[in-house]
Structures are given as C-alpha cells and as structure tokens.
Amino acid sequence: MAMAIRCFRHLPSLLYRSSFAMKRGLLQAPAGCPALPLDGCRQCVHQVLLTRQLATKKAKGKGQTQARVNISAALVEDIINLEETNEDMQAVVEALKEDFSRNLSVRTSPGVLDHIIVVTKDGKFPLNQLGQISQKSPQLLIVNMTNFPESTAAAMKAIRESGMNLNPEVDGTIIRVPIPKVTREHRESLAKLAKQSTNKSKEALRKVRSKSINQVKKFKNKVSEDTIWLLEKQIQQMADSAAAEMDKLLAAKTKELLG
C-alpha cells in the first residue's frame, strides 16, 4: 500500500507533462518509486494517460480539428510494432514513386526498358540483364540480345506487353523499339495511367492498414478499450499521411505530363 501511494502521489505532475512523455517514449519512474523494472507503475500511469487523452478527444465537437494521437511505440510493442507498420506504408509510397519514374515519363532514355521482366524457361529476369539496351535516336531504342539469343522472343513479348504502348521489331538478335511521338493524347494517356497506379497503391495501403488494425483487435480482451481505440486512430493517421503523400505525387506527375 505504501508503495502504491508513493507511485500515484506523482501522477499530477506526470499528467501535466504527458504530451512530452508520450513523444519521448517510456515514462520515467517517479522519484522514490521502488518498482524494478517499473512495469507495474508504468502501466498504471500509462492507462491514466490514455484515458485522459481519450476523454479529451471524445469531448471535442464535430467539425473541430482533433489533435494527433502519438502513442509511444515502446509501450505497445507487445501489441503491434508501429514502426514496422509505418515502414510498410512508406514502402507502398516509395513503390509508387518508382513506378512514376520508370513508366510514366515523356522523356526517352534506355533506362525506361530496364525494369521490364522477361519470362524465360530459366526464370524471370529484368530485360537489362539479358540484353544490352541503347538509344539510337530520340525515337528509337535498340536491345541487343546477342548474349542470350534464345530469349529474344520472350524479350519481344515482354516489351510488347509492358503497358508502355510499344511495338518492337526484331532483326535476328536485335530488337528495335520505336518510341511513339509525344502527342497530347499520349500525355493524357500517361496521366490516366498515373491515376490508375495511384489508386492501386492506395488499395495496397488500405490492406496494410486493415492488417495492422486486425492485429490490434486481437488484443481487445487483454488491454483496455481506450488503448485499442487510440492505436486504431494512430494507424489511421499513418495511413492518411501516406495517402496524402500519394496525392501530392500524383498532382506533381500530372502537372509534369500535361504541362
């Protein structure tokens, strides 16, 4: 009893500094608290902080901006790895950036063909590992398949089905790839593809969010309702932030394509 009194005697000051404590990670032990490793005391204080934060957020009226939830990852690591969740979401954003850079450009360069995957009897390989890609003119790329002549037909098929509106021509082990002139229609087509890619990425983002929320819900009988609610809110905020970044990427790419 004496130990509990000594721990909770420090709650007012801890609550006053809660916004700082939540950002900095684990709560520090009150002076004189004998708990080692502080799990019991820390968890009690954490529940009070969560409850107060939840009550504050519920009290806000509709239409008012809510403060961001920021739960210390260390305090909920047994429930979910928030850093890993954020990394998974950012990986989706980075994949969209790479897709925009590789596939949706009005500028012609040999690199636009590098990522095309060729399916051969020995497996799947990037085109640039099977053939030497060069640019003969602004409107013509050359793929030299001398090193892997048996994969020429497969490379032709991969280029034709890449979704880049290319119609390659073969001459022995040389593949000529005419590049369509950059017309207004072509630019608009690329802009539509950018929108489609963004929508697919947002769907992938929603899957990451749903997976994370389902992981949190598995602990609904083990931790407080407030903890579950706040974790779900933070995961949603991560997803919203990633989706907003995708929207900015799409806006910039659309402006680049349409001029």
XYZ file of C-alpha atoms in Angstrom:
259
model
C 0.000 0.000 0.000
C 2.786 2.400 0.892
C 4.464 1.647 -2.443
C 1.273 2.396 -4.397
C 0.751 5.679 -2.552
C 4.300 6.727 -3.300
C 3.826 5.940 -7.024
C 0.443 7.580 -7.553
C 1.412 10.643 -5.487
C 3.366 11.725 -8.601
C 0.519 11.317 -11.079
C -0.483 15.035 -11.250
C 2.977 16.095 -12.393
C 3.163 13.190 -14.825
C -0.184 14.076 -16.322
C 0.919 17.683 -16.665
C 3.890 16.525 -18.715
C 2.002 13.783 -20.574
C 2.330 15.362 -24.025
C 6.117 15.381 -23.626
C 6.263 11.917 -22.138
C 4.189 10.374 -24.920
C 6.546 11.816 -27.557
C 9.728 10.829 -25.787
C 8.807 7.184 -25.242
C 8.791 5.403 -21.900
C 7.597 7.294 -18.882
C 10.271 7.887 -16.281
C 9.809 6.452 -12.813
C 8.666 8.882 -10.125
C 11.386 9.775 -7.645
C 11.478 7.187 -4.900
C 9.444 4.598 -6.826
C 10.960 1.193 -5.923
C 9.409 -0.660 -8.896
C 12.055 -2.575 -10.880
C 11.675 -2.661 -13.909
C 8.821 -0.194 -13.317
C 6.324 -2.276 -15.342
C 3.540 -2.104 -12.788
C 3.890 1.597 -12.046
C 4.455 2.495 -15.676
C 1.410 0.612 -16.878
C -0.836 2.256 -14.282
C 0.310 5.709 -15.286
C 0.018 4.832 -18.985
C -3.610 3.764 -18.589
C -4.431 7.044 -16.859
C -2.780 8.983 -19.698
C -4.688 7.011 -22.331
C -7.985 7.505 -20.545
C -7.484 11.250 -20.211
C -6.462 11.604 -23.850
C -9.486 9.595 -24.969
C -11.863 11.674 -22.862
C -10.402 14.885 -24.274
C -10.803 13.713 -27.858
C -14.374 12.490 -27.345
C -15.320 15.815 -25.814
C -14.450 17.741 -28.941
C -17.334 18.800 -31.115
C -17.881 17.648 -34.656
C -16.036 19.605 -37.295
C -13.237 20.595 -34.911
C -9.673 19.599 -35.662
C -8.537 16.765 -33.434
C -5.038 16.568 -32.027
C -2.885 13.818 -33.456
C -2.557 10.629 -31.462
C 1.040 9.819 -30.598
C 1.454 6.641 -28.585
C 4.916 5.578 -27.523
C 5.842 2.533 -29.600
C 7.754 1.053 -26.652
C 4.603 0.951 -24.517
C 2.605 -1.075 -27.057
C 5.320 -3.223 -28.619
C 3.663 -6.376 -27.274
C 0.511 -5.494 -29.246
C 1.895 -4.174 -32.538
C 5.104 -2.825 -33.991
C 4.072 0.694 -35.033
C 7.444 1.432 -36.630
C 7.088 -1.634 -38.850
C 3.559 -0.597 -39.797
C 4.793 2.854 -40.797
C 7.665 1.333 -42.789
C 5.228 -0.915 -44.680
C 3.076 2.088 -45.563
C 6.071 4.136 -46.683
C 7.226 1.195 -48.821
C 3.962 1.495 -50.770
C 4.621 5.210 -51.296
C 8.174 4.521 -52.479
C 6.912 1.867 -54.904
C 4.558 4.448 -56.422
C 7.440 6.920 -56.792
C 9.496 4.284 -58.579
C 6.594 3.389 -60.862
C 6.125 7.040 -61.815
C 9.845 7.429 -62.504
C 10.221 4.280 -64.588
C 6.988 4.034 -66.521
C 5.411 7.454 -66.742
C 7.779 9.860 -68.397
C 7.655 11.800 -71.652
C 11.448 11.725 -71.803
C 13.034 8.825 -73.680
C 16.079 7.030 -72.282
C 17.411 3.460 -72.359
C 16.501 3.144 -68.693
C 12.778 3.063 -69.451
C 13.147 -0.559 -70.563
C 15.425 -1.740 -67.740
C 12.675 -2.874 -65.374
C 10.681 -4.904 -67.912
C 10.555 -8.500 -66.661
C 11.254 -11.224 -69.215
C 9.873 -14.691 -68.519
C 12.223 -17.394 -69.772
C 12.474 -21.139 -69.239
C 15.162 -20.457 -66.647
C 13.108 -17.948 -64.674
C 12.237 -14.258 -64.662
C 14.882 -11.630 -65.391
C 14.976 -7.846 -65.939
C 15.482 -7.030 -69.608
C 18.751 -5.216 -68.945
C 20.252 -8.466 -67.585
C 19.526 -10.302 -70.839
C 20.176 -7.639 -73.460
C 22.253 -4.522 -73.971
C 19.916 -1.530 -74.234
C 20.988 1.598 -76.088
C 19.374 4.650 -77.651
C 19.990 5.113 -81.378
C 17.840 8.234 -81.668
C 15.227 10.089 -79.610
C 12.575 7.888 -81.236
C 14.390 4.532 -81.326
C 15.814 2.185 -78.691
C 17.893 -0.881 -79.512
C 18.048 -4.094 -77.474
C 20.974 -6.355 -78.401
C 20.171 -9.951 -77.362
C 23.448 -11.471 -78.656
C 24.401 -12.815 -75.213
C 21.056 -14.585 -74.759
C 19.686 -15.169 -78.272
C 17.317 -17.891 -77.042
C 15.458 -15.246 -75.014
C 14.841 -12.870 -77.933
C 11.232 -13.953 -78.492
C 10.478 -13.741 -74.761
C 12.013 -10.253 -74.624
C 9.892 -9.152 -77.590
C 6.764 -10.372 -75.840
C 7.691 -8.667 -72.564
C 8.270 -5.316 -74.288
C 5.017 -5.563 -76.231
C 3.017 -6.436 -73.084
C 4.729 -3.896 -70.804
C 1.802 -1.488 -70.944
C 4.046 1.226 -72.395
C 2.335 1.209 -75.807
C 5.446 -0.136 -77.557
C 5.557 -2.193 -80.756
C 9.040 -3.760 -81.033
C 10.517 -5.171 -84.241
C 13.085 -7.988 -84.359
C 16.028 -8.480 -86.729
C 17.938 -11.607 -85.712
C 19.094 -10.919 -82.161
C 18.493 -7.169 -82.435
C 15.220 -5.750 -81.164
C 14.270 -2.290 -82.400
C 11.828 -0.407 -80.197
C 10.256 2.653 -81.878
C 9.187 5.260 -79.348
C 5.833 6.923 -80.074
C 5.941 10.674 -80.589
C 4.859 12.627 -77.550
C 1.419 13.804 -78.578
C -1.239 15.398 -76.409
C -3.149 12.124 -76.494
C -0.058 10.262 -75.292
C 0.423 12.690 -72.421
C -3.210 12.318 -71.399
C -2.874 8.535 -71.582
C 0.127 8.658 -69.255
C -1.796 10.895 -66.855
C -4.603 8.330 -66.725
C -2.068 5.595 -66.034
C -0.664 7.698 -63.201
C -4.127 7.950 -61.664
C -4.657 4.199 -62.015
C -1.282 3.467 -60.405
C -2.123 5.775 -57.515
C -5.454 4.038 -56.939
C -3.727 0.646 -56.902
C -1.184 1.939 -54.408
C -3.944 3.289 -52.170
C -5.590 -0.123 -52.247
C -2.284 -1.680 -51.147
C -2.090 0.956 -48.402
C -5.585 0.042 -47.182
C -4.526 -3.591 -46.949
C -1.581 -2.637 -44.722
C -3.888 -0.548 -42.540
C -6.505 -3.314 -42.255
C -3.870 -5.903 -41.407
C -2.485 -3.674 -38.647
C -5.899 -2.863 -37.174
C -6.845 -6.545 -37.181
C -3.613 -7.256 -35.300
C -4.576 -4.684 -32.662
C -8.094 -6.088 -32.305
C -6.684 -9.470 -31.343
C -5.761 -7.887 -28.002
C -9.169 -6.376 -27.233
C -9.685 -8.860 -24.379
C -6.218 -8.262 -22.959
C -5.890 -4.471 -22.875
C -8.245 -1.583 -22.268
C -10.758 -0.334 -24.822
C -9.059 3.059 -24.698
C -5.727 1.548 -25.745
C -7.305 -0.263 -28.708
C -9.148 2.903 -29.781
C -6.039 5.062 -29.659
C -3.934 2.512 -31.540
C -6.527 2.300 -34.299
C -6.552 6.095 -34.515
C -2.769 6.264 -34.819
C -2.713 3.588 -37.535
C -5.407 5.503 -39.425
C -3.391 8.712 -39.121
C -0.343 6.921 -40.569
C -2.460 5.720 -43.494
C -3.940 9.194 -44.041
C -0.453 10.718 -44.085
C 0.770 8.175 -46.661
C -2.336 8.700 -48.820
C -1.815 12.472 -48.720
C 1.783 11.969 -49.880
C 0.491 9.850 -52.786
C -1.935 12.607 -53.766
C 0.957 15.100 -53.864
C 2.989 12.730 -56.040
C 0.045 12.304 -58.417
C -0.542 16.056 -58.650
C 3.143 16.685 -59.432
C 3.298 13.888 -62.009
C 0.079 15.025 -63.702
C 1.428 18.571 -63.957
C 4.677 17.224 -65.433
C 2.870 15.086 -68.009
C 0.240 17.564 -69.112
C 2.407 20.648 -68.833
